[in-house]
Amino acid sequence: MARATNIDDFFYLDEEGHYGTRMLIEGDSWTHHPQVNNLCGQIEEFKSHDYLMLNLSTVGDTATEIFDTSGKQVKKLKKLLGNSRWGPSEGFHLIVFSAGGNDIVGDDLKTNGYVIPWTEAGNRRGEKLLTEEFDEQVEKVANHYRGILEFIRNSELNSDTPVITHGYSYLKPRRVGTHLGPFSFSDGWVKKHLDDVYGIPDRFQYDLVCAMLDRFYEALSELESEFDRFLVADTRRVLLKNGKPDLRLWHDEIHPNSRGFRRVAEALRSQATTKGLWVD
Protein backbone atom coordinates (compact mmCIF):
# COMPACT_ATOMS: atom_id res chain seq x y z
CA MET A 1 0.00 0.00 0.00
CA ALA A 2 1.11 3.54 -0.75
CA ARG A 3 -0.62 6.89 -0.85
CA ALA A 4 0.33 10.05 -2.70
CA THR A 5 -1.26 13.47 -2.43
CA ASN A 6 0.31 14.95 -5.55
CA ILE A 7 0.81 13.73 -9.10
CA ASP A 8 4.62 13.65 -9.08
CA ASP A 9 4.78 11.39 -6.04
CA PHE A 10 2.09 9.15 -7.49
CA PHE A 11 4.03 8.65 -10.74
CA TYR A 12 7.23 7.95 -8.84
CA LEU A 13 5.50 5.22 -6.85
CA ASP A 14 3.69 3.85 -9.90
CA GLU A 15 6.95 3.47 -11.80
CA GLU A 16 8.27 1.19 -9.04
CA GLY A 17 5.72 -1.36 -10.23
CA HIS A 18 4.94 -2.84 -6.82
CA TYR A 19 1.24 -2.00 -6.75
CA GLY A 20 -1.63 -3.76 -8.49
CA THR A 21 -4.56 -1.41 -7.98
CA ARG A 22 -4.37 2.29 -8.90
CA MET A 23 -7.05 4.31 -7.16
CA LEU A 24 -7.98 7.97 -7.50
CA ILE A 25 -9.75 9.64 -4.59
CA GLU A 26 -11.13 13.17 -4.69
CA GLY A 27 -13.38 14.71 -2.12
CA ASP A 28 -13.86 16.44 1.20
CA SER A 29 -12.98 15.78 4.84
CA TRP A 30 -14.61 12.34 4.77
CA THR A 31 -11.58 11.24 2.73
CA HIS A 32 -9.06 13.70 4.19
CA HIS A 33 -9.92 14.30 7.86
CA PRO A 34 -6.58 14.78 9.64
CA GLN A 35 -7.66 13.65 13.10
CA VAL A 36 -9.23 10.26 12.43
CA ASN A 37 -8.54 7.29 10.20
CA ASN A 38 -10.91 8.57 7.55
CA LEU A 39 -12.60 6.77 4.66
CA CYS A 40 -9.42 6.81 2.56
CA GLY A 41 -7.39 5.25 5.36
CA GLN A 42 -10.03 2.60 5.98
CA ILE A 43 -10.04 1.61 2.30
CA GLU A 44 -6.25 1.30 2.41
CA GLU A 45 -6.54 -1.27 5.17
CA PHE A 46 -8.64 -3.60 3.03
CA LYS A 47 -5.60 -4.56 0.94
CA SER A 48 -2.67 -2.66 2.36
CA HIS A 49 0.04 -4.33 0.27
CA ASP A 50 -1.45 -3.62 -3.14
CA TYR A 51 -3.27 -0.27 -3.34
CA LEU A 52 -1.61 2.77 -4.83
CA MET A 53 -3.76 5.79 -4.04
CA LEU A 54 -3.70 9.30 -5.38
CA ASN A 55 -5.74 11.27 -2.86
CA LEU A 56 -6.51 14.83 -3.97
CA SER A 57 -9.11 15.48 -1.27
CA THR A 58 -9.19 18.71 0.72
CA VAL A 59 -11.02 19.45 3.95
CA GLY A 60 -14.00 21.71 3.32
CA ASP A 61 -14.22 21.24 -0.44
CA THR A 62 -17.66 21.34 -2.03
CA ALA A 63 -18.81 19.39 -5.07
CA THR A 64 -19.09 22.72 -6.85
CA GLU A 65 -15.43 23.51 -6.14
CA ILE A 66 -14.32 20.06 -7.28
CA PHE A 67 -16.49 19.48 -10.35
CA ASP A 68 -17.53 22.90 -11.68
CA THR A 69 -16.55 23.08 -15.36
CA SER A 70 -14.84 26.46 -14.94
CA GLY A 71 -12.78 25.46 -11.91
CA LYS A 72 -9.12 24.53 -11.63
CA GLN A 73 -9.82 21.29 -9.80
CA VAL A 74 -11.95 19.72 -12.51
CA LYS A 75 -9.36 20.70 -15.11
CA LYS A 76 -6.75 18.78 -13.11
CA LEU A 77 -9.11 15.83 -12.82
CA LYS A 78 -9.77 15.78 -16.54
CA LYS A 79 -6.06 15.86 -17.32
CA LEU A 80 -5.50 12.91 -15.00
CA LEU A 81 -8.41 10.92 -16.33
CA GLY A 82 -8.24 11.73 -20.01
CA ASN A 83 -4.63 12.40 -20.98
CA SER A 84 -1.85 9.82 -20.68
CA ARG A 85 0.70 12.65 -20.45
CA TRP A 86 -0.82 13.61 -17.10
CA GLY A 87 -2.42 10.44 -15.78
CA PRO A 88 -1.55 6.74 -15.73
CA SER A 89 -1.18 5.48 -19.31
CA GLU A 90 -3.37 2.48 -18.47
CA GLY A 91 -5.88 4.50 -16.46
CA PHE A 92 -7.06 4.00 -12.89
CA HIS A 93 -8.64 0.80 -11.65
CA LEU A 94 -11.05 2.56 -9.32
CA ILE A 95 -12.24 6.13 -8.71
CA VAL A 96 -13.79 7.19 -5.40
CA PHE A 97 -15.54 10.53 -4.96
CA SER A 98 -16.68 11.93 -1.61
CA ALA A 99 -18.34 15.26 -2.27
CA GLY A 100 -21.56 17.17 -1.77
CA GLY A 101 -21.98 17.32 2.00
CA ASN A 102 -20.37 20.74 2.25
CA ASP A 103 -22.77 22.04 -0.40
CA ILE A 104 -25.75 21.59 1.92
CA VAL A 105 -24.42 22.27 5.44
CA GLY A 106 -22.23 24.90 7.06
CA ASP A 107 -22.25 28.36 5.52
CA ASP A 108 -24.48 27.25 2.63
CA LEU A 109 -27.13 26.08 5.08
CA LYS A 110 -26.78 29.38 6.95
CA THR A 111 -27.13 31.77 4.03
CA ASN A 112 -29.05 30.06 1.21
CA GLY A 113 -32.48 29.60 2.74
CA TYR A 114 -32.63 25.81 2.56
CA VAL A 115 -35.16 25.54 5.41
CA ILE A 116 -38.46 27.27 6.09
CA PRO A 117 -38.11 29.32 9.30
CA TRP A 118 -40.08 27.90 12.20
CA THR A 119 -42.10 31.09 12.46
CA GLU A 120 -43.46 30.35 8.98
CA ALA A 121 -43.60 26.55 9.22
CA GLY A 122 -47.17 26.08 10.39
CA ASN A 123 -47.80 22.31 10.42
CA ARG A 124 -44.80 21.48 8.22
CA ARG A 125 -42.35 18.93 9.56
CA GLY A 126 -39.45 16.89 8.17
CA GLU A 127 -39.02 17.11 4.42
CA LYS A 128 -41.83 19.63 4.15
CA LEU A 129 -39.56 22.15 5.84
CA LEU A 130 -37.12 22.00 2.91
CA THR A 131 -37.34 24.82 0.37
CA GLU A 132 -37.03 25.00 -3.40
CA GLU A 133 -33.58 26.51 -2.84
CA PHE A 134 -32.48 23.29 -1.15
CA ASP A 135 -33.82 21.13 -3.99
CA GLU A 136 -32.08 23.37 -6.52
CA GLN A 137 -28.78 23.01 -4.67
CA VAL A 138 -29.07 19.22 -4.55
CA GLU A 139 -29.86 19.14 -8.25
CA LYS A 140 -26.85 21.36 -8.88
CA VAL A 141 -24.63 18.87 -7.07
CA ALA A 142 -26.14 15.99 -9.07
CA ASN A 143 -25.46 17.86 -12.31
CA HIS A 144 -21.83 18.39 -11.29
CA TYR A 145 -21.52 14.65 -10.78
CA ARG A 146 -23.21 14.03 -14.12
CA GLY A 147 -20.68 16.25 -15.86
CA ILE A 148 -17.60 14.44 -14.55
CA LEU A 149 -19.22 11.04 -15.07
CA GLU A 150 -19.91 11.87 -18.70
CA PHE A 151 -16.30 12.92 -19.14
CA ILE A 152 -15.04 9.69 -17.58
CA ARG A 153 -17.35 7.54 -19.70
CA ASN A 154 -16.14 9.25 -22.87
CA SER A 155 -12.47 9.25 -21.94
CA GLU A 156 -10.02 6.99 -23.72
CA LEU A 157 -8.20 5.91 -20.58
CA ASN A 158 -10.94 5.43 -17.99
CA SER A 159 -14.18 4.76 -19.85
CA ASP A 160 -14.59 1.41 -18.09
CA THR A 161 -13.26 2.48 -14.67
CA PRO A 162 -15.77 2.04 -11.82
CA VAL A 163 -16.72 5.25 -10.02
CA ILE A 164 -18.01 5.00 -6.46
CA THR A 165 -19.38 7.65 -4.13
CA HIS A 166 -21.59 7.54 -1.05
CA GLY A 167 -24.46 9.19 0.69
CA TYR A 168 -23.81 10.71 4.09
CA SER A 169 -24.82 8.97 7.31
CA TYR A 170 -27.74 10.14 9.42
CA LEU A 171 -26.36 12.38 12.14
CA LYS A 172 -27.56 13.91 15.37
CA PRO A 173 -27.60 17.72 15.21
CA ARG A 174 -25.42 18.95 18.05
CA ARG A 175 -23.02 21.77 18.66
CA VAL A 176 -19.89 19.67 18.47
CA GLY A 177 -17.25 20.90 16.04
CA THR A 178 -13.66 20.11 15.21
CA HIS A 179 -11.66 19.37 18.31
CA LEU A 180 -8.22 18.25 19.32
CA GLY A 181 -8.15 16.76 22.78
CA PRO A 182 -9.84 19.25 25.10
CA PHE A 183 -9.65 22.08 22.55
CA SER A 184 -12.61 22.85 20.27
CA PHE A 185 -12.31 25.00 17.16
CA SER A 186 -15.96 25.41 16.18
CA ASP A 187 -19.46 24.59 17.37
CA GLY A 188 -20.56 22.44 14.44
CA TRP A 189 -22.09 22.90 11.02
CA VAL A 190 -25.79 22.05 11.26
CA LYS A 191 -27.50 22.50 14.61
CA LYS A 192 -26.22 26.01 15.21
CA HIS A 193 -27.88 27.16 11.99
CA LEU A 194 -31.10 25.22 12.60
CA ASP A 195 -31.18 26.95 16.00
CA ASP A 196 -29.97 30.44 15.24
CA VAL A 197 -31.10 31.03 11.65
CA TYR A 198 -34.24 28.95 11.29
CA GLY A 199 -35.39 28.47 14.89
CA ILE A 200 -36.21 24.77 14.44
CA PRO A 201 -37.01 23.15 17.83
CA ASP A 202 -34.65 20.39 18.91
CA ARG A 203 -37.26 17.65 18.70
CA PHE A 204 -37.77 18.23 14.97
CA GLN A 205 -34.16 18.68 13.88
CA TYR A 206 -33.15 15.03 13.45
CA ASP A 207 -36.02 14.20 11.10
CA LEU A 208 -35.25 17.33 9.11
CA VAL A 209 -31.57 16.38 8.72
CA CYS A 210 -32.53 12.86 7.66
CA ALA A 211 -34.81 14.35 5.01
CA MET A 212 -31.94 16.50 3.73
CA LEU A 213 -29.63 13.50 3.47
CA ASP A 214 -32.37 11.42 1.83
CA ARG A 215 -32.88 14.04 -0.87
CA PHE A 216 -29.13 14.16 -1.47
CA TYR A 217 -28.80 10.38 -1.73
CA GLU A 218 -31.85 10.01 -3.97
CA ALA A 219 -30.68 12.70 -6.39
CA LEU A 220 -27.25 11.09 -6.81
CA SER A 221 -28.53 7.51 -6.97
CA GLU A 222 -30.75 8.44 -9.94
CA LEU A 223 -27.52 8.82 -11.92
CA GLU A 224 -26.89 5.08 -11.60
CA SER A 225 -29.46 4.51 -14.36
CA GLU A 226 -27.44 6.77 -16.68
CA PHE A 227 -23.98 5.39 -15.84
CA ASP A 228 -23.68 1.64 -15.41
CA ARG A 229 -20.19 1.85 -13.88
CA PHE A 230 -21.33 4.25 -11.15
CA LEU A 231 -22.48 3.46 -7.62
CA VAL A 232 -23.80 5.62 -4.81
CA ALA A 233 -23.25 3.50 -1.71
CA ASP A 234 -26.12 3.86 0.73
CA THR A 235 -24.41 4.57 4.04
CA ARG A 236 -27.25 6.53 5.60
CA ARG A 237 -28.05 3.94 8.28
CA VAL A 238 -24.70 2.27 8.95
CA LEU A 239 -23.97 4.41 12.03
CA LEU A 240 -27.32 3.88 13.73
CA LYS A 241 -28.12 1.88 16.83
CA ASN A 242 -31.76 1.16 17.63
CA GLY A 243 -32.73 3.59 14.89
CA LYS A 244 -30.71 6.56 16.18
CA PRO A 245 -27.14 7.77 15.57
CA ASP A 246 -24.67 5.89 17.76
CA LEU A 247 -22.57 8.76 19.11
CA ARG A 248 -19.77 6.32 19.98
CA LEU A 249 -19.10 6.18 16.22
CA TRP A 250 -18.84 9.95 15.72
CA HIS A 251 -15.88 12.30 16.11
CA ASP A 252 -17.95 15.48 15.91
CA GLU A 253 -21.29 16.61 14.50
CA ILE A 254 -20.69 15.59 10.86
CA HIS A 255 -17.58 13.36 10.88
CA PRO A 256 -17.47 9.73 12.04
CA ASN A 257 -14.54 8.60 14.12
CA SER A 258 -12.19 5.84 12.97
CA ARG A 259 -14.63 3.09 13.99
CA GLY A 260 -17.44 4.88 12.21
CA PHE A 261 -15.45 5.36 9.04
CA ARG A 262 -14.60 1.65 9.13
CA ARG A 263 -18.31 0.86 8.95
CA VAL A 264 -18.80 3.33 6.11
CA ALA A 265 -15.89 1.81 4.18
CA GLU A 266 -17.18 -1.71 4.71
CA ALA A 267 -20.62 -0.74 3.42
CA LEU A 268 -19.08 0.95 0.39
CA ARG A 269 -16.97 -2.10 -0.45
CA SER A 270 -19.82 -4.56 0.14
CA GLN A 271 -22.27 -2.70 -2.09
CA ALA A 272 -19.67 -2.13 -4.80
CA THR A 273 -18.71 -5.82 -4.72
CA THR A 274 -22.38 -6.83 -5.11
CA LYS A 275 -22.60 -4.63 -8.20
CA GLY A 276 -19.31 -5.97 -9.58
CA LEU A 277 -17.53 -2.63 -9.27
CA TRP A 278 -15.03 -3.21 -6.45
CA VAL A 279 -11.44 -3.82 -7.52
CA ASP A 280 -8.93 -5.72 -5.39
CSV table of C-alpha atoms in Angstrom, one decimal:
chain,number,residue,atom,x,y,z
A,1,MET,CA,0.0,0.0,0.0
A,2,ALA,CA,1.1,3.5,-0.7
A,3,ARG,CA,-0.6,6.9,-0.8
A,4,ALA,CA,0.3,10.1,-2.7
A,5,THR,CA,-1.3,13.5,-2.4
A,6,ASN,CA,0.3,14.9,-5.6
A,7,ILE,CA,0.8,13.7,-9.1
A,8,ASP,CA,4.6,13.6,-9.1
A,9,ASP,CA,4.8,11.4,-6.0
A,10,PHE,CA,2.1,9.1,-7.5
A,11,PHE,CA,4.0,8.7,-10.7
A,12,TYR,CA,7.2,8.0,-8.8
A,13,LEU,CA,5.5,5.2,-6.9
A,14,ASP,CA,3.7,3.9,-9.9
A,15,GLU,CA,7.0,3.5,-11.8
A,16,GLU,CA,8.3,1.2,-9.0
A,17,GLY,CA,5.7,-1.4,-10.2
A,18,HIS,CA,4.9,-2.8,-6.8
A,19,TYR,CA,1.2,-2.0,-6.7
A,20,GLY,CA,-1.6,-3.8,-8.5
A,21,THR,CA,-4.6,-1.4,-8.0
A,22,ARG,CA,-4.4,2.3,-8.9
A,23,MET,CA,-7.0,4.3,-7.2
A,24,LEU,CA,-8.0,8.0,-7.5
A,25,ILE,CA,-9.8,9.6,-4.6
A,26,GLU,CA,-11.1,13.2,-4.7
A,27,GLY,CA,-13.4,14.7,-2.1
A,28,ASP,CA,-13.9,16.4,1.2
A,29,SER,CA,-13.0,15.8,4.8
A,30,TRP,CA,-14.6,12.3,4.8
A,31,THR,CA,-11.6,11.2,2.7
A,32,HIS,CA,-9.1,13.7,4.2
A,33,HIS,CA,-9.9,14.3,7.9
A,34,PRO,CA,-6.6,14.8,9.6
A,35,GLN,CA,-7.7,13.7,13.1
A,36,VAL,CA,-9.2,10.3,12.4
A,37,ASN,CA,-8.5,7.3,10.2
A,38,ASN,CA,-10.9,8.6,7.5
A,39,LEU,CA,-12.6,6.8,4.7
A,40,CYS,CA,-9.4,6.8,2.6
A,41,GLY,CA,-7.4,5.3,5.4
A,42,GLN,CA,-10.0,2.6,6.0
A,43,ILE,CA,-10.0,1.6,2.3
A,44,GLU,CA,-6.3,1.3,2.4
A,45,GLU,CA,-6.5,-1.3,5.2
A,46,PHE,CA,-8.6,-3.6,3.0
A,47,LYS,CA,-5.6,-4.6,0.9
A,48,SER,CA,-2.7,-2.7,2.4
A,49,HIS,CA,0.0,-4.3,0.3
A,50,ASP,CA,-1.5,-3.6,-3.1
A,51,TYR,CA,-3.3,-0.3,-3.3
A,52,LEU,CA,-1.6,2.8,-4.8
A,53,MET,CA,-3.8,5.8,-4.0
A,54,LEU,CA,-3.7,9.3,-5.4
A,55,ASN,CA,-5.7,11.3,-2.9
A,56,LEU,CA,-6.5,14.8,-4.0
A,57,SER,CA,-9.1,15.5,-1.3
A,58,THR,CA,-9.2,18.7,0.7
A,59,VAL,CA,-11.0,19.4,3.9
A,60,GLY,CA,-14.0,21.7,3.3
A,61,ASP,CA,-14.2,21.2,-0.4
A,62,THR,CA,-17.7,21.3,-2.0
A,63,ALA,CA,-18.8,19.4,-5.1
A,64,THR,CA,-19.1,22.7,-6.9
A,65,GLU,CA,-15.4,23.5,-6.1
A,66,ILE,CA,-14.3,20.1,-7.3
A,67,PHE,CA,-16.5,19.5,-10.4
A,68,ASP,CA,-17.5,22.9,-11.7
A,69,THR,CA,-16.6,23.1,-15.4
A,70,SER,CA,-14.8,26.5,-14.9
A,71,GLY,CA,-12.8,25.5,-11.9
A,72,LYS,CA,-9.1,24.5,-11.6
A,73,GLN,CA,-9.8,21.3,-9.8
A,74,VAL,CA,-12.0,19.7,-12.5
A,75,LYS,CA,-9.4,20.7,-15.1
A,76,LYS,CA,-6.7,18.8,-13.1
A,77,LEU,CA,-9.1,15.8,-12.8
A,78,LYS,CA,-9.8,15.8,-16.5
A,79,LYS,CA,-6.1,15.9,-17.3
A,80,LEU,CA,-5.5,12.9,-15.0
A,81,LEU,CA,-8.4,10.9,-16.3
A,82,GLY,CA,-8.2,11.7,-20.0
A,83,ASN,CA,-4.6,12.4,-21.0
A,84,SER,CA,-1.8,9.8,-20.7
A,85,ARG,CA,0.7,12.6,-20.4
A,86,TRP,CA,-0.8,13.6,-17.1
A,87,GLY,CA,-2.4,10.4,-15.8
A,88,PRO,CA,-1.5,6.7,-15.7
A,89,SER,CA,-1.2,5.5,-19.3
A,90,GLU,CA,-3.4,2.5,-18.5
A,91,GLY,CA,-5.9,4.5,-16.5
A,92,PHE,CA,-7.1,4.0,-12.9
A,93,HIS,CA,-8.6,0.8,-11.6
A,94,LEU,CA,-11.1,2.6,-9.3
A,95,ILE,CA,-12.2,6.1,-8.7
A,96,VAL,CA,-13.8,7.2,-5.4
A,97,PHE,CA,-15.5,10.5,-5.0
A,98,SER,CA,-16.7,11.9,-1.6
A,99,ALA,CA,-18.3,15.3,-2.3
A,100,GLY,CA,-21.6,17.2,-1.8
A,101,GLY,CA,-22.0,17.3,2.0
A,102,ASN,CA,-20.4,20.7,2.2
A,103,ASP,CA,-22.8,22.0,-0.4
A,104,ILE,CA,-25.8,21.6,1.9
A,105,VAL,CA,-24.4,22.3,5.4
A,106,GLY,CA,-22.2,24.9,7.1
A,107,ASP,CA,-22.3,28.4,5.5
A,108,ASP,CA,-24.5,27.3,2.6
A,109,LEU,CA,-27.1,26.1,5.1
A,110,LYS,CA,-26.8,29.4,7.0
A,111,THR,CA,-27.1,31.8,4.0
A,112,ASN,CA,-29.1,30.1,1.2
A,113,GLY,CA,-32.5,29.6,2.7
A,114,TYR,CA,-32.6,25.8,2.6
A,115,VAL,CA,-35.2,25.5,5.4
A,116,ILE,CA,-38.5,27.3,6.1
A,117,PRO,CA,-38.1,29.3,9.3
A,118,TRP,CA,-40.1,27.9,12.2
A,119,THR,CA,-42.1,31.1,12.5
A,120,GLU,CA,-43.5,30.3,9.0
A,121,ALA,CA,-43.6,26.6,9.2
A,122,GLY,CA,-47.2,26.1,10.4
A,123,ASN,CA,-47.8,22.3,10.4
A,124,ARG,CA,-44.8,21.5,8.2
A,125,ARG,CA,-42.3,18.9,9.6
A,126,GLY,CA,-39.5,16.9,8.2
A,127,GLU,CA,-39.0,17.1,4.4
A,128,LYS,CA,-41.8,19.6,4.1
A,129,LEU,CA,-39.6,22.2,5.8
A,130,LEU,CA,-37.1,22.0,2.9
A,131,THR,CA,-37.3,24.8,0.4
A,132,GLU,CA,-37.0,25.0,-3.4
A,133,GLU,CA,-33.6,26.5,-2.8
A,134,PHE,CA,-32.5,23.3,-1.2
A,135,ASP,CA,-33.8,21.1,-4.0
A,136,GLU,CA,-32.1,23.4,-6.5
A,137,GLN,CA,-28.8,23.0,-4.7
A,138,VAL,CA,-29.1,19.2,-4.6
A,139,GLU,CA,-29.9,19.1,-8.3
A,140,LYS,CA,-26.8,21.4,-8.9
A,141,VAL,CA,-24.6,18.9,-7.1
A,142,ALA,CA,-26.1,16.0,-9.1
A,143,ASN,CA,-25.5,17.9,-12.3
A,144,HIS,CA,-21.8,18.4,-11.3
A,145,TYR,CA,-21.5,14.6,-10.8
A,146,ARG,CA,-23.2,14.0,-14.1
A,147,GLY,CA,-20.7,16.2,-15.9
A,148,ILE,CA,-17.6,14.4,-14.5
A,149,LEU,CA,-19.2,11.0,-15.1
A,150,GLU,CA,-19.9,11.9,-18.7
A,151,PHE,CA,-16.3,12.9,-19.1
A,152,ILE,CA,-15.0,9.7,-17.6
A,153,ARG,CA,-17.3,7.5,-19.7
A,154,ASN,CA,-16.1,9.2,-22.9
A,155,SER,CA,-12.5,9.2,-21.9
A,156,GLU,CA,-10.0,7.0,-23.7
A,157,LEU,CA,-8.2,5.9,-20.6
A,158,ASN,CA,-10.9,5.4,-18.0
A,159,SER,CA,-14.2,4.8,-19.9
A,160,ASP,CA,-14.6,1.4,-18.1
A,161,THR,CA,-13.3,2.5,-14.7
A,162,PRO,CA,-15.8,2.0,-11.8
A,163,VAL,CA,-16.7,5.3,-10.0
A,164,ILE,CA,-18.0,5.0,-6.5
A,165,THR,CA,-19.4,7.6,-4.1
A,166,HIS,CA,-21.6,7.5,-1.1
A,167,GLY,CA,-24.5,9.2,0.7
A,168,TYR,CA,-23.8,10.7,4.1
A,169,SER,CA,-24.8,9.0,7.3
A,170,TYR,CA,-27.7,10.1,9.4
A,171,LEU,CA,-26.4,12.4,12.1
A,172,LYS,CA,-27.6,13.9,15.4
A,173,PRO,CA,-27.6,17.7,15.2
A,174,ARG,CA,-25.4,18.9,18.1
A,175,ARG,CA,-23.0,21.8,18.7
A,176,VAL,CA,-19.9,19.7,18.5
A,177,GLY,CA,-17.2,20.9,16.0
A,178,THR,CA,-13.7,20.1,15.2
A,179,HIS,CA,-11.7,19.4,18.3
A,180,LEU,CA,-8.2,18.3,19.3
A,181,GLY,CA,-8.1,16.8,22.8
A,182,PRO,CA,-9.8,19.3,25.1
A,183,PHE,CA,-9.7,22.1,22.5
A,184,SER,CA,-12.6,22.9,20.3
A,185,PHE,CA,-12.3,25.0,17.2
A,186,SER,CA,-16.0,25.4,16.2
A,187,ASP,CA,-19.5,24.6,17.4
A,188,GLY,CA,-20.6,22.4,14.4
A,189,TRP,CA,-22.1,22.9,11.0
A,190,VAL,CA,-25.8,22.0,11.3
A,191,LYS,CA,-27.5,22.5,14.6
A,192,LYS,CA,-26.2,26.0,15.2
A,193,HIS,CA,-27.9,27.2,12.0
A,194,LEU,CA,-31.1,25.2,12.6
A,195,ASP,CA,-31.2,26.9,16.0
A,196,ASP,CA,-30.0,30.4,15.2
A,197,VAL,CA,-31.1,31.0,11.6
A,198,TYR,CA,-34.2,28.9,11.3
A,199,GLY,CA,-35.4,28.5,14.9
A,200,ILE,CA,-36.2,24.8,14.4
A,201,PRO,CA,-37.0,23.2,17.8
A,202,ASP,CA,-34.6,20.4,18.9
A,203,ARG,CA,-37.3,17.6,18.7
A,204,PHE,CA,-37.8,18.2,15.0
A,205,GLN,CA,-34.2,18.7,13.9
A,206,TYR,CA,-33.1,15.0,13.5
A,207,ASP,CA,-36.0,14.2,11.1
A,208,LEU,CA,-35.2,17.3,9.1
A,209,VAL,CA,-31.6,16.4,8.7
A,210,CYS,CA,-32.5,12.9,7.7
A,211,ALA,CA,-34.8,14.3,5.0
A,212,MET,CA,-31.9,16.5,3.7
A,213,LEU,CA,-29.6,13.5,3.5
A,214,ASP,CA,-32.4,11.4,1.8
A,215,ARG,CA,-32.9,14.0,-0.9
A,216,PHE,CA,-29.1,14.2,-1.5
A,217,TYR,CA,-28.8,10.4,-1.7
A,218,GLU,CA,-31.8,10.0,-4.0
A,219,ALA,CA,-30.7,12.7,-6.4
A,220,LEU,CA,-27.3,11.1,-6.8
A,221,SER,CA,-28.5,7.5,-7.0
A,222,GLU,CA,-30.7,8.4,-9.9
A,223,LEU,CA,-27.5,8.8,-11.9
A,224,GLU,CA,-26.9,5.1,-11.6
A,225,SER,CA,-29.5,4.5,-14.4
A,226,GLU,CA,-27.4,6.8,-16.7
A,227,PHE,CA,-24.0,5.4,-15.8
A,228,ASP,CA,-23.7,1.6,-15.4
A,229,ARG,CA,-20.2,1.8,-13.9
A,230,PHE,CA,-21.3,4.2,-11.2
A,231,LEU,CA,-22.5,3.5,-7.6
A,232,VAL,CA,-23.8,5.6,-4.8
A,233,ALA,CA,-23.2,3.5,-1.7
A,234,ASP,CA,-26.1,3.9,0.7
A,235,THR,CA,-24.4,4.6,4.0
A,236,ARG,CA,-27.2,6.5,5.6
A,237,ARG,CA,-28.0,3.9,8.3
A,238,VAL,CA,-24.7,2.3,9.0
A,239,LEU,CA,-24.0,4.4,12.0
A,240,LEU,CA,-27.3,3.9,13.7
A,241,LYS,CA,-28.1,1.9,16.8
A,242,ASN,CA,-31.8,1.2,17.6
A,243,GLY,CA,-32.7,3.6,14.9
A,244,LYS,CA,-30.7,6.6,16.2
A,245,PRO,CA,-27.1,7.8,15.6
A,246,ASP,CA,-24.7,5.9,17.8
A,247,LEU,CA,-22.6,8.8,19.1
A,248,ARG,CA,-19.8,6.3,20.0
A,249,LEU,CA,-19.1,6.2,16.2
A,250,TRP,CA,-18.8,9.9,15.7
A,251,HIS,CA,-15.9,12.3,16.1
A,252,ASP,CA,-18.0,15.5,15.9
A,253,GLU,CA,-21.3,16.6,14.5
A,254,ILE,CA,-20.7,15.6,10.9
A,255,HIS,CA,-17.6,13.4,10.9
A,256,PRO,CA,-17.5,9.7,12.0
A,257,ASN,CA,-14.5,8.6,14.1
A,258,SER,CA,-12.2,5.8,13.0
A,259,ARG,CA,-14.6,3.1,14.0
A,260,GLY,CA,-17.4,4.9,12.2
A,261,PHE,CA,-15.4,5.4,9.0
A,262,ARG,CA,-14.6,1.7,9.1
A,263,ARG,CA,-18.3,0.9,8.9
A,264,VAL,CA,-18.8,3.3,6.1
A,265,ALA,CA,-15.9,1.8,4.2
A,266,GLU,CA,-17.2,-1.7,4.7
A,267,ALA,CA,-20.6,-0.7,3.4
A,268,LEU,CA,-19.1,0.9,0.4
A,269,ARG,CA,-17.0,-2.1,-0.5
A,270,SER,CA,-19.8,-4.6,0.1
A,271,GLN,CA,-22.3,-2.7,-2.1
A,272,ALA,CA,-19.7,-2.1,-4.8
A,273,THR,CA,-18.7,-5.8,-4.7
A,274,THR,CA,-22.4,-6.8,-5.1
A,275,LYS,CA,-22.6,-4.6,-8.2
A,276,GLY,CA,-19.3,-6.0,-9.6
A,277,LEU,CA,-17.5,-2.6,-9.3
A,278,TRP,CA,-15.0,-3.2,-6.5
A,279,VAL,CA,-11.4,-3.8,-7.5
A,280,ASP,CA,-8.9,-5.7,-5.4
